[in-house]
């Protein structure tokens, strides 16, 4: 398989314009003859579905949620980046591009990232026009805040609910198109298989999670905007129903999976409190604008934080990275927290925590200002821990948050299956080995509003204008049979152990061996353990209920089954990448100071894995990353 | 800690439902209410029974999916939180806790604690938007918006669409939901061109979906996990009146 990135020729700044001009168009009168399935209605899916419908295509939008508005994008707190330079602080398209490439530890495609930075401004215009109530200054203009990995203030936000407001904006546009009859909406429908006919993606098989009905849907193209796979770790900041199934099913049908091992561990989450814990709650990175992170200098210091004097506190980020300080990127901040805890200086009952302290900011700005900026986050913290962060520092610890890896796509966002496009967190495209804060929302909306509407027509223009394939086509029949067989097998298994118990065990292997720090021996062990656990799962899992009813156990069982296969691939990828970069930290490859050591000579590539069958190892492909504009450098935030 | 649950069990929308009792033992007060249900469900599954179906996703109070009536109150005893943000420390050892789905004339129960809230979608599709085609918008700072207006719009926009307002209302009215949605957009300058049609269409869709009338008791605001103010209902009523009157005198622009 040859992975052709289809990056346009010419200077970086001109590539996208040139690509648009070179792309084929679909005649306005013909657009409605093309049917497009969009799976997922988060920022990426909702913006894509509504934009394609506005253009005149016939769109069907699927989500397993009961409403498009419930997609996980709704939970994003902190903000969305754009190179507006409204603050006059030296921002530009190039700077946003550069920060993002550098933040990603030089493991992303230049051309994609540049395009992202180019369209970022339009996103803010678009969302404002839709009525997104971004934070404003007293003069009525839009406000900004800073996020990690940048020295300019380019992050737009809506209190601590930016994702919610952006999604509600995109959802309102989608709702309008549904009301007009341009989009047919399929809530409560989970995609369980991709249908590929003559090498092209032409449909999906779904299960209605309320009625249990299994259905076939055909189209001229399938767009997957199904989010990230952080829940492979069991505990993460993701919503509980986030999963990899749509992407994984496409992978098994030929879509290559890129950089699966690049996982983002977010530095500021509320620490685990007990075995019953079902998820981890993020405390937005925006808090690092005013909060200072520290751990006690002395090991095993059990004094309450307010009794530890200044000179016995280690503000380790400020110490190690004086120019970025508390706004060092996430991968670096997370590892620094782990180091402090590994060193016996962690706080809280478990010793797995550090402090995020607002004392100085409250003294400087007053409690009211802090309340206005972060009130809802402080409230969430209080609800969960029963502690007030106005009076004592928050306790935080890193947690799995985002997956940079995903289905491989070319510059057009098309996967290695023609006709199957992948947007948002589900693709791997723009964040390299580490995503900067406030860039995922930007990417999801860029993909849906401003990239796919230009690149999808180029593909469709060559697809005959015949109706979409009939759903009694053999490939549909086979795909549906697969789904039914898989489902029945889970239900008829009559084992003893619950799905959740298996998911927890898988998560523990992943966290221990493929989490914040990885090494060869651990990864090799995980690659042995995971298939064993998977066998045990298929032999002994108990899934109660029937296929015909609303059956949450069945839904989760299918997702966990796919997580097993993905988890193994992540470990393989982590093992194959013998360097440290961004969120992928191999203990063997670090500097004396414990910083990640990249190996550009051998690993400046995208790792892309091709499914070769159930009992075969996947085939490893490499897409070289060529840097024309940026000079590869050691990332420094000192 | 230990509690006894009386849980509404119902196979599907066609079947009749009934309460079942379950003991939940060995609980930690720092568990969330939903984590407590997880524990009960693990035990039920291990025993070979069907677990309790309940709606949830983000578990941090923002997606609006979770929706339990706990001891007769939407989202439970505490004010300003969702079910997933309700913690066991709000209950006492030995409590008997009654758990039901959100109910309402336009909210059929789908299974156990899960309710069909699709009627909200119909309202949004009828008018809960500003028409702004991708690619057609002016620079975001070309239209300054006074901070207090933007903040008020944000207050309305914080609605999570959970339906607690409907479940709390003896008439199953959706007025708080509609007023928050319409209010956000009607407050903003971008929302002015469609202001009248928005309220007329959303209210018509609300009536058609089978929600009841508002009789100004404001149980809705009290139950709202985001504490959305009933003043948005007054605003909706004013906007509706203006739009209806304008409709009476409508003449074609010449
Ligand atoms: C707590 C938290 C805070 C965050 N804060 C920020 C932030 O401040 N700034 C930022 O830039 N990013 C942030 N992120 C990251 C960002 O929110 C996500 O990366 C982004 O929203 C993903 O959007 P998406 O459209 O790709 O996917 P999602 O929003 O996850 O949507 C996925 C959609 O796919 C559907 N779906 C999935 N599988 C199937 C299937 N098999 N069948 C049918 N439908 C399916 C789901 O129903 C859903 O509609 C945050 C993430 C978390 C976890
Ligand atoms: S589960 Fe999302 S609001 Fe409760």
GROMACS .gro file of N, CA and C in nm, chain A residues 51 54 65-70 74-75 77 84 86 124-126 128-131 133-134 136-142 158-159 161 164-165 168 171-172 175-176 178-179 210 237 239-242 276-282 372 380 382-386 449-450 498 500-501 542 544-545 549-550 552-553, chain B residues 11-12 28 30-31 35 38-39 42 45-60 62-65 81 85 87 89 110-111 114 117-118 121 124-125 128-135 137-141 143-147 150-151 153-155 157-161 181 184-185 188 190:
model
  441
   51UNK      N    1  -2.287   2.192   0.678
   51UNK     CA    2  -2.227   2.261   0.563
   51UNK      C    3  -2.256   2.188   0.432
   54UNK      N    4  -2.607   2.259   0.337
   54UNK     CA    5  -2.621   2.395   0.283
   54UNK      C    6  -2.578   2.400   0.138
   65UNK      N    7  -2.597   0.893   2.030
   65UNK     CA    8  -2.660   0.971   2.136
   65UNK      C    9  -2.808   0.994   2.104
   66UNK      N   10  -2.884   1.037   2.205
   66UNK     CA   11  -3.026   1.061   2.178
   66UNK      C   12  -3.046   1.195   2.109
   67UNK      N   13  -2.942   1.278   2.108
   67UNK     CA   14  -2.949   1.404   2.034
   67UNK      C   15  -2.810   1.439   1.986
   68UNK      N   16  -2.801   1.505   1.869
   68UNK     CA   17  -2.668   1.545   1.821
   68UNK      C   18  -2.595   1.631   1.925
   69UNK      N   19  -2.669   1.703   2.006
   69UNK     CA   20  -2.607   1.797   2.099
   69UNK      C   21  -2.533   1.730   2.213
   70UNK      N   22  -2.545   1.598   2.227
   70UNK     CA   23  -2.483   1.535   2.343
   70UNK      C   24  -2.342   1.484   2.315
   74UNK      N   25  -1.920   1.853   2.375
   74UNK     CA   26  -1.991   1.938   2.470
   74UNK      C   27  -1.910   1.960   2.597
   75UNK      N   28  -1.821   1.867   2.630
   75UNK     CA   29  -1.749   1.879   2.758
   75UNK      C   30  -1.628   1.970   2.753
   77UNK      N   31  -1.385   2.254   2.785
   77UNK     CA   32  -1.402   2.364   2.879
   77UNK      C   33  -1.332   2.491   2.832
   84UNK      N   34  -0.635   3.535   1.520
   84UNK     CA   35  -0.697   3.663   1.489
   84UNK      C   36  -0.602   3.780   1.516
   86UNK      N   37  -0.621   3.964   1.767
   86UNK     CA   38  -0.702   4.072   1.824
   86UNK      C   39  -0.629   4.142   1.939
  124UNK      N   40  -1.398   3.149   1.408
  124UNK     CA   41  -1.449   3.242   1.510
  124UNK      C   42  -1.561   3.328   1.450
  125UNK      N   43  -1.541   3.372   1.325
  125UNK     CA   44  -1.645   3.451   1.259
  125UNK      C   45  -1.774   3.369   1.247
  126UNK      N   46  -1.758   3.245   1.203
  126UNK     CA   47  -1.872   3.159   1.180
  126UNK      C   48  -1.949   3.134   1.311
  128UNK      N   49  -1.944   3.305   1.589
  128UNK     CA   50  -2.006   3.426   1.641
  128UNK      C   51  -2.136   3.455   1.568
  129UNK      N   52  -2.134   3.437   1.438
  129UNK     CA   53  -2.256   3.462   1.360
  129UNK      C   54  -2.368   3.368   1.400
  130UNK      N   55  -2.332   3.247   1.442
  130UNK     CA   56  -2.435   3.150   1.483
  130UNK      C   57  -2.490   3.180   1.622
  131UNK      N   58  -2.430   3.279   1.689
  131UNK     CA   59  -2.483   3.316   1.821
  131UNK      C   60  -2.407   3.255   1.938
  133UNK      N   61  -2.207   3.264   2.243
  133UNK     CA   62  -2.180   3.377   2.332
  133UNK      C   63  -2.038   3.374   2.390
  134UNK      N   64  -1.941   3.401   2.305
  134UNK     CA   65  -1.802   3.407   2.351
  134UNK      C   66  -1.788   3.516   2.456
  136UNK      N   67  -1.663   3.843   2.633
  136UNK     CA   68  -1.633   3.974   2.575
  136UNK      C   69  -1.573   4.067   2.678
  137UNK      N   70  -1.506   4.167   2.627
  137UNK     CA   71  -1.453   4.272   2.714
  137UNK      C   72  -1.562   4.377   2.733
  138UNK      N   73  -1.536   4.475   2.822
  138UNK     CA   74  -1.639   4.576   2.848
  138UNK      C   75  -1.673   4.656   2.724
  139UNK      N   76  -1.576   4.675   2.636
  139UNK     CA   77  -1.603   4.750   2.512
  139UNK      C   78  -1.686   4.671   2.412
  140UNK      N   79  -1.715   4.546   2.442
  140UNK     CA   80  -1.798   4.469   2.351
  140UNK      C   81  -1.721   4.380   2.254
  141UNK      N   82  -1.589   4.392   2.256
  141UNK     CA   83  -1.509   4.308   2.165
  141UNK      C   84  -1.478   4.173   2.232
  142UNK      N   85  -1.434   4.080   2.150
  142UNK     CA   86  -1.410   3.945   2.202
  142UNK      C   87  -1.288   3.941   2.293
  158UNK      N   88  -1.593   3.065   2.616
  158UNK     CA   89  -1.725   3.100   2.667
  158UNK      C   90  -1.733   3.044   2.808
  159UNK      N   91  -1.706   3.128   2.906
  159UNK     CA   92  -1.687   3.083   3.045
  159UNK      C   93  -1.602   2.956   3.044
  161UNK      N   94  -1.722   2.679   2.943
  161UNK     CA   95  -1.810   2.589   2.867
  161UNK      C   96  -1.795   2.609   2.717
  164UNK      N   97  -1.929   2.329   2.490
  164UNK     CA   98  -2.075   2.326   2.492
  164UNK      C   99  -2.131   2.433   2.398
  165UNK      N  100  -2.078   2.553   2.411
  165UNK     CA  101  -2.133   2.662   2.330
  165UNK      C  102  -2.103   2.643   2.182
  168UNK      N  103  -2.332   2.365   2.063
  168UNK     CA  104  -2.471   2.410   2.049
  168UNK      C  105  -2.485   2.497   1.924
  171UNK      N  106  -2.475   2.257   1.633
  171UNK     CA  107  -2.598   2.178   1.641
  171UNK      C  108  -2.718   2.261   1.595
  172UNK      N  109  -2.719   2.390   1.627
  172UNK     CA  110  -2.833   2.471   1.585
  172UNK      C  111  -2.836   2.479   1.432
  175UNK      N  112  -2.961   2.149   1.322
  175UNK     CA  113  -3.106   2.137   1.347
  175UNK      C  114  -3.184   2.209   1.238
  176UNK      N  115  -3.135   2.325   1.199
  176UNK     CA  116  -3.203   2.400   1.094
  176UNK      C  117  -3.212   2.316   0.966
  178UNK      N  118  -3.198   1.996   0.943
  178UNK     CA  119  -3.289   1.881   0.965
  178UNK      C  120  -3.432   1.929   0.947
  179UNK      N  121  -3.463   2.044   1.007
  179UNK     CA  122  -3.598   2.100   0.995
  179UNK      C  123  -3.635   2.127   0.850
  210UNK      N  124  -3.229   0.195   2.094
  210UNK     CA  125  -3.355   0.189   2.168
  210UNK      C  126  -3.435   0.066   2.128
  237UNK      N  127  -1.067   1.139   3.080
  237UNK     CA  128  -1.154   1.254   3.093
  237UNK      C  129  -1.268   1.250   2.991
  239UNK      N  130  -1.609   1.139   2.791
  239UNK     CA  131  -1.742   1.094   2.829
  239UNK      C  132  -1.743   0.941   2.825
  240UNK      N  133  -1.827   0.879   2.907
  240UNK     CA  134  -1.817   0.735   2.922
  240UNK      C  135  -1.846   0.656   2.794
  241UNK      N  136  -1.924   0.716   2.705
  241UNK     CA  137  -1.961   0.638   2.587
  241UNK      C  138  -1.868   0.659   2.468
  242UNK      N  139  -1.764   0.739   2.483
  242UNK     CA  140  -1.668   0.756   2.373
  242UNK      C  141  -1.604   0.621   2.343
  276UNK      N  142  -1.423   0.264   4.282
  276UNK     CA  143  -1.553   0.278   4.216
  276UNK      C  144  -1.550   0.382   4.105
  277UNK      N  145  -1.439   0.455   4.095
  277UNK     CA  146  -1.431   0.570   4.005
  277UNK      C  147  -1.467   0.533   3.862
  278UNK      N  148  -1.556   0.612   3.800
  278UNK     CA  149  -1.598   0.578   3.664
  278UNK      C  150  -1.535   0.669   3.561
  279UNK      N  151  -1.491   0.787   3.602
  279UNK     CA  152  -1.424   0.873   3.505
  279UNK      C  153  -1.338   0.974   3.581
  280UNK      N  154  -1.254   1.042   3.507
  280UNK     CA  155  -1.170   1.143   3.568
  280UNK      C  156  -1.213   1.279   3.515
  281UNK      N  157  -1.213   1.376   3.602
  281UNK     CA  158  -1.263   1.507   3.560
  281UNK      C  159  -1.148   1.603   3.539
  282UNK      N  160  -1.154   1.665   3.423
  282UNK     CA  161  -1.051   1.761   3.384
  282UNK      C  162  -1.073   1.893   3.458
  372UNK      N  163  -1.507   3.498   3.854
  372UNK     CA  164  -1.563   3.524   3.722
  372UNK      C  165  -1.492   3.440   3.615
  380UNK      N  166  -1.713   2.274   4.017
  380UNK     CA  167  -1.702   2.130   3.985
  380UNK      C  168  -1.604   2.065   4.082
  382UNK      N  169  -1.529   2.156   4.375
  382UNK     CA  170  -1.590   2.148   4.507
  382UNK      C  171  -1.691   2.033   4.515
  383UNK      N  172  -1.772   2.019   4.410
  383UNK     CA  173  -1.871   1.911   4.411
  383UNK      C  174  -1.804   1.775   4.425
  384UNK      N  175  -1.693   1.759   4.353
  384UNK     CA  176  -1.632   1.627   4.349
  384UNK      C  177  -1.551   1.598   4.474
  385UNK      N  178  -1.477   1.698   4.521
  385UNK     CA  179  -1.385   1.669   4.631
  385UNK      C  180  -1.436   1.719   4.765
  386UNK      N  181  -1.536   1.807   4.762
  386UNK     CA  182  -1.582   1.868   4.886
  386UNK      C  183  -1.486   1.975   4.937
  449UNK      N  184  -1.634   2.266   0.869
  449UNK     CA  185  -1.685   2.385   0.801
  449UNK      C  186  -1.603   2.423   0.677
  450UNK      N  187  -1.471   2.406   0.688
  450UNK     CA  188  -1.388   2.471   0.587
  450UNK      C  189  -1.295   2.381   0.507
  498UNK      N  190  -1.822  -0.959   3.424
  498UNK     CA  191  -1.890  -0.847   3.360
  498UNK      C  192  -1.797  -0.776   3.260
  500UNK      N  193  -1.750  -0.464   3.236
  500UNK     CA  194  -1.674  -0.359   3.304
  500UNK      C  195  -1.548  -0.414   3.370
  501UNK      N  196  -1.558  -0.533   3.427
  501UNK     CA  197  -1.439  -0.587   3.494
  501UNK      C  198  -1.328  -0.610   3.392
  542UNK      N  199  -2.001  -1.201   3.044
  542UNK     CA  200  -2.145  -1.218   3.055
  542UNK      C  201  -2.214  -1.089   3.011
  544UNK      N  202  -2.585  -0.961   2.971
  544UNK     CA  203  -2.727  -0.993   2.992
  544UNK      C  204  -2.816  -0.928   2.887
  545UNK      N  205  -2.944  -0.967   2.886
  545UNK     CA  206  -3.041  -0.901   2.799
  545UNK      C  207  -3.043  -0.958   2.658
  549UNK      N  208  -3.383  -0.530   2.266
  549UNK     CA  209  -3.419  -0.425   2.361
  549UNK      C  210  -3.307  -0.324   2.375
  550UNK      N  211  -3.342  -0.215   2.441
  550UNK     CA  212  -3.239  -0.122   2.486
  550UNK      C  213  -3.148  -0.202   2.579
  552UNK      N  214  -2.775  -0.165   2.736
  552UNK     CA  215  -2.649  -0.092   2.751
  552UNK      C  216  -2.530  -0.185   2.769
  553UNK      N  217  -2.552  -0.300   2.830
  553UNK     CA  218  -2.441  -0.395   2.846
  553UNK      C  219  -2.390  -0.441   2.711
  649UNK      N  220  -3.975  -0.241   3.097
  649UNK     CA  221  -3.902  -0.307   2.989
  649UNK      C  222  -3.890  -0.218   2.866
  650UNK      N  223  -4.000  -0.158   2.826
  650UNK     CA  224  -3.995  -0.067   2.710
  650UNK      C  225  -4.117   0.024   2.714
  666UNK      N  226  -1.929   0.446   4.941
  666UNK     CA  227  -1.841   0.551   4.990
  666UNK      C  228  -1.912   0.685   4.966
  668UNK      N  229  -1.810   0.958   4.892
  668UNK     CA  230  -1.754   1.036   4.780
  668UNK      C  231  -1.790   0.982   4.643
  669UNK      N  232  -1.865   0.873   4.642
  669UNK     CA  233  -1.913   0.820   4.514
  669UNK      C  234  -2.020   0.911   4.458
  673UNK      N  235  -2.222   0.644   4.011
  673UNK     CA  236  -2.124   0.539   4.045
  673UNK      C  237  -2.186   0.438   4.141
  676UNK      N  238  -2.375   0.218   3.924
  676UNK     CA  239  -2.281   0.126   3.858
  676UNK      C  240  -2.255   0.004   3.945
  677UNK      N  241  -2.233   0.031   4.074
  677UNK     CA  242  -2.201  -0.078   4.166
  677UNK      C  243  -2.320  -0.174   4.175
  680UNK      N  244  -2.333  -0.382   3.859
  680UNK     CA  245  -2.233  -0.489   3.853
  680UNK      C  246  -2.284  -0.610   3.930
  683UNK      N  247  -2.565  -0.782   3.739
  683UNK     CA  248  -2.512  -0.857   3.625
  683UNK      C  249  -2.447  -0.987   3.671
  684UNK      N  250  -2.368  -0.977   3.778
  684UNK     CA  251  -2.303  -1.098   3.828
  684UNK      C  252  -2.405  -1.202   3.872
  685UNK      N  253  -2.519  -1.154   3.923
  685UNK     CA  254  -2.624  -1.248   3.966
  685UNK      C  255  -2.706  -1.302   3.850
  686UNK      N  256  -2.682  -1.248   3.730
  686UNK     CA  257  -2.758  -1.294   3.615
  686UNK      C  258  -2.885  -1.216   3.592
  687UNK      N  259  -2.903  -1.104   3.663
  687UNK     CA  260  -3.020  -1.019   3.640
  687UNK      C  261  -2.985  -0.908   3.541
  688UNK      N  262  -3.089  -0.843   3.493
  688UNK     CA  263  -3.063  -0.733   3.400
  688UNK      C  264  -3.035  -0.605   3.478
  689UNK      N  265  -2.926  -0.538   3.442
  689UNK     CA  266  -2.893  -0.414   3.513
  689UNK      C  267  -2.997  -0.305   3.487
  690UNK      N  268  -2.996  -0.205   3.572
  690UNK     CA  269  -3.089  -0.091   3.559
  690UNK      C  270  -3.039  -0.001   3.446
  691UNK      N  271  -3.126   0.026   3.350
  691UNK     CA  272  -3.085   0.115   3.241
  691UNK      C  273  -3.102   0.260   3.287
  692UNK      N  274  -2.997   0.338   3.275
  692UNK     CA  275  -3.008   0.481   3.305
  692UNK      C  276  -2.924   0.559   3.205
  693UNK      N  277  -2.966   0.681   3.177
  693UNK     CA  278  -2.898   0.762   3.075
  693UNK      C  279  -2.783   0.838   3.139
  694UNK      N  280  -2.671   0.842   3.072
  694UNK     CA  281  -2.555   0.915   3.124
  694UNK      C  282  -2.451   0.923   3.014
  695UNK      N  283  -2.360   1.016   3.023
  695UNK     CA  284  -2.245   1.014   2.934
  695UNK      C  285  -2.126   1.090   2.991
  696UNK      N  286  -2.134   1.223   2.997
  696UNK     CA  287  -2.015   1.300   3.036
  696UNK      C  288  -1.978   1.284   3.182
  697UNK      N  289  -2.077   1.264   3.265
  697UNK     CA  290  -2.059   1.255   3.410
  697UNK      C  291  -1.987   1.376   3.468
  698UNK      N  292  -2.008   1.489   3.407
  698UNK     CA  293  -1.960   1.612   3.472
  698UNK      C  294  -2.058   1.727   3.455
  700UNK      N  295  -2.258   1.839   3.202
  700UNK     CA  296  -2.261   1.931   3.089
  700UNK      C  297  -2.336   1.875   2.967
  701UNK      N  298  -2.345   1.742   2.955
  701UNK     CA  299  -2.406   1.689   2.832
  701UNK      C  300  -2.558   1.684   2.843
  702UNK      N  301  -2.611   1.686   2.965
  702UNK     CA  302  -2.755   1.685   2.982
  702UNK      C  303  -2.819   1.549   2.961
  703UNK      N  304  -2.740   1.443   2.958
  703UNK     CA  305  -2.797   1.311   2.933
  703UNK      C  306  -2.860   1.253   3.060
  719UNK      N  307  -2.734   2.117   4.042
  719UNK     CA  308  -2.648   2.009   3.989
  719UNK      C  309  -2.732   1.909   3.911
  723UNK      N  310  -2.378   1.479   3.904
  723UNK     CA  311  -2.303   1.560   4.001
  723UNK      C  312  -2.360   1.548   4.141
  725UNK      N  313  -2.377   1.348   4.479
  725UNK     CA  314  -2.286   1.256   4.548
  725UNK      C  315  -2.356   1.189   4.664
  727UNK      N  316  -2.271   1.163   4.950
  727UNK     CA  317  -2.265   1.237   5.077
  727UNK      C  318  -2.389   1.321   5.100
  748UNK      N  319  -3.859   0.506   2.787
  748UNK     CA  320  -3.812   0.405   2.691
  748UNK      C  321  -3.772   0.276   2.759
  749UNK      N  322  -3.710   0.289   2.873
  749UNK     CA  323  -3.676   0.173   2.955
  749UNK      C  324  -3.628   0.221   3.090
  752UNK      N  325  -3.480   0.567   3.157
  752UNK     CA  326  -3.448   0.641   3.034
  752UNK      C  327  -3.575   0.694   2.967
  755UNK      N  328  -3.658   1.218   2.487
  755UNK     CA  329  -3.671   1.364   2.488
  755UNK      C  330  -3.665   1.423   2.349
  756UNK      N  331  -3.703   1.343   2.251
  756UNK     CA  332  -3.693   1.387   2.112
  756UNK      C  333  -3.778   1.512   2.084
  759UNK      N  334  -3.594   1.816   2.027
  759UNK     CA  335  -3.531   1.830   1.894
  759UNK      C  336  -3.624   1.902   1.798
  762UNK      N  337  -3.618   2.269   1.853
  762UNK     CA  338  -3.495   2.331   1.802
  762UNK      C  339  -3.498   2.341   1.650
  763UNK      N  340  -3.547   2.235   1.587
  763UNK     CA  341  -3.550   2.235   1.441
  763UNK      C  342  -3.647   2.340   1.387
  766UNK      N  343  -3.473   2.709   1.667
  766UNK     CA  344  -3.366   2.734   1.764
  766UNK      C  345  -3.230   2.761   1.701
  767UNK      N  346  -3.226   2.853   1.606
  767UNK     CA  347  -3.100   2.876   1.534
  767UNK      C  348  -3.095   3.017   1.479
  768UNK      N  349  -2.973   3.057   1.440
  768UNK     CA  350  -2.955   3.177   1.358
  768UNK      C  351  -2.906   3.127   1.223
  769UNK      N  352  -2.967   3.174   1.118
  769UNK     CA  353  -2.923   3.128   0.986
  769UNK      C  354  -2.790   3.195   0.949
  770UNK      N  355  -2.685   3.117   0.943
  770UNK     CA  356  -2.554   3.173   0.907
  770UNK      C  357  -2.477   3.066   0.831
  771UNK      N  358  -2.479   3.077   0.702
  771UNK     CA  359  -2.414   2.976   0.618
  771UNK      C  360  -2.262   2.983   0.635
  772UNK      N  361  -2.198   2.865   0.640
  772UNK     CA  362  -2.052   2.864   0.652
  772UNK      C  363  -1.993   2.942   0.536
  773UNK      N  364  -1.900   3.028   0.569
  773UNK     CA  365  -1.830   3.102   0.464
  773UNK      C  366  -1.888   3.239   0.437
  775UNK      N  367  -1.974   3.480   0.669
  775UNK     CA  368  -1.983   3.566   0.787
  775UNK      C  369  -1.877   3.675   0.791
  776UNK      N  370  -1.914   3.784   0.853
  776UNK     CA  371  -1.821   3.896   0.868
  776UNK      C  372  -1.725   3.873   0.984
  777UNK      N  373  -1.624   3.958   0.994
  777UNK     CA  374  -1.529   3.947   1.103
  777UNK      C  375  -1.601   3.955   1.238
  778UNK      N  376  -1.562   3.868   1.327
  778UNK     CA  377  -1.634   3.854   1.454
  778UNK      C  378  -1.635   3.984   1.535
  779UNK      N  379  -1.531   4.064   1.524
  779UNK     CA  380  -1.527   4.187   1.601
  779UNK      C  381  -1.594   4.305   1.530
  781UNK      N  382  -1.896   4.337   1.499
  781UNK     CA  383  -2.022   4.363   1.567
  781UNK      C  384  -1.999   4.354   1.718
  782UNK      N  385  -1.958   4.465   1.780
  782UNK     CA  386  -1.936   4.459   1.925
  782UNK      C  387  -2.068   4.432   1.997
  783UNK      N  388  -2.060   4.357   2.105
  783UNK     CA  389  -2.181   4.327   2.183
  783UNK      C  390  -2.149   4.360   2.328
  784UNK      N  391  -2.231   4.442   2.388
  784UNK     CA  392  -2.205   4.486   2.526
  784UNK      C  393  -2.188   4.363   2.616
  785UNK      N  394  -2.094   4.373   2.707
  785UNK     CA  395  -2.060   4.258   2.790
  785UNK      C  396  -2.181   4.205   2.867
  788UNK      N  397  -2.394   4.003   2.635
  788UNK     CA  398  -2.329   3.874   2.605
  788UNK      C  399  -2.338   3.781   2.726
  789UNK      N  400  -2.317   3.838   2.845
  789UNK     CA  401  -2.322   3.754   2.966
  789UNK      C  402  -2.462   3.697   2.990
  791UNK      N  403  -2.687   3.643   2.759
  791UNK     CA  404  -2.709   3.540   2.656
  791UNK      C  405  -2.640   3.410   2.700
  792UNK      N  406  -2.523   3.424   2.760
  792UNK     CA  407  -2.450   3.306   2.807
  792UNK      C  408  -2.525   3.238   2.921
  793UNK      N  409  -2.587   3.317   3.008
  793UNK     CA  410  -2.668   3.255   3.115
  793UNK      C  411  -2.776   3.165   3.054
  795UNK      N  412  -2.772   3.041   2.755
  795UNK     CA  413  -2.710   2.936   2.673
  795UNK      C  414  -2.657   2.821   2.755
  796UNK      N  415  -2.650   2.838   2.889
  796UNK     CA  416  -2.592   2.730   2.967
  796UNK      C  417  -2.690   2.614   2.987
  797UNK      N  418  -2.811   2.625   2.936
  797UNK     CA  419  -2.908   2.514   2.940
  797UNK      C  420  -2.846   2.388   2.880
  798UNK      N  421  -2.856   2.276   2.954
  798UNK     CA  422  -2.798   2.152   2.904
  798UNK      C  423  -2.903   2.062   2.835
  799UNK      N  424  -3.025   2.109   2.828
  799UNK     CA  425  -3.126   2.031   2.755
  799UNK      C  426  -3.160   1.899   2.820
  819UNK      N  427  -3.356   2.884   2.517
  819UNK     CA  428  -3.304   2.870   2.380
  819UNK      C  429  -3.336   2.995   2.298
  822UNK      N  430  -3.152   3.325   2.443
  822UNK     CA  431  -3.011   3.344   2.406
  822UNK      C  432  -3.001   3.415   2.270
  823UNK      N  433  -3.071   3.362   2.174
  823UNK     CA  434  -3.056   3.414   2.037
  823UNK      C  435  -3.126   3.548   2.021
  826UNK      N  436  -2.916   3.855   2.133
  826UNK     CA  437  -2.797   3.892   2.056
  826UNK      C  438  -2.835   3.967   1.929
  828UNK      N  439  -2.709   3.939   1.645
  828UNK     CA  440  -2.712   3.848   1.529
  828UNK      C  441  -2.847   3.779   1.516
   0.00000   0.00000   0.00000
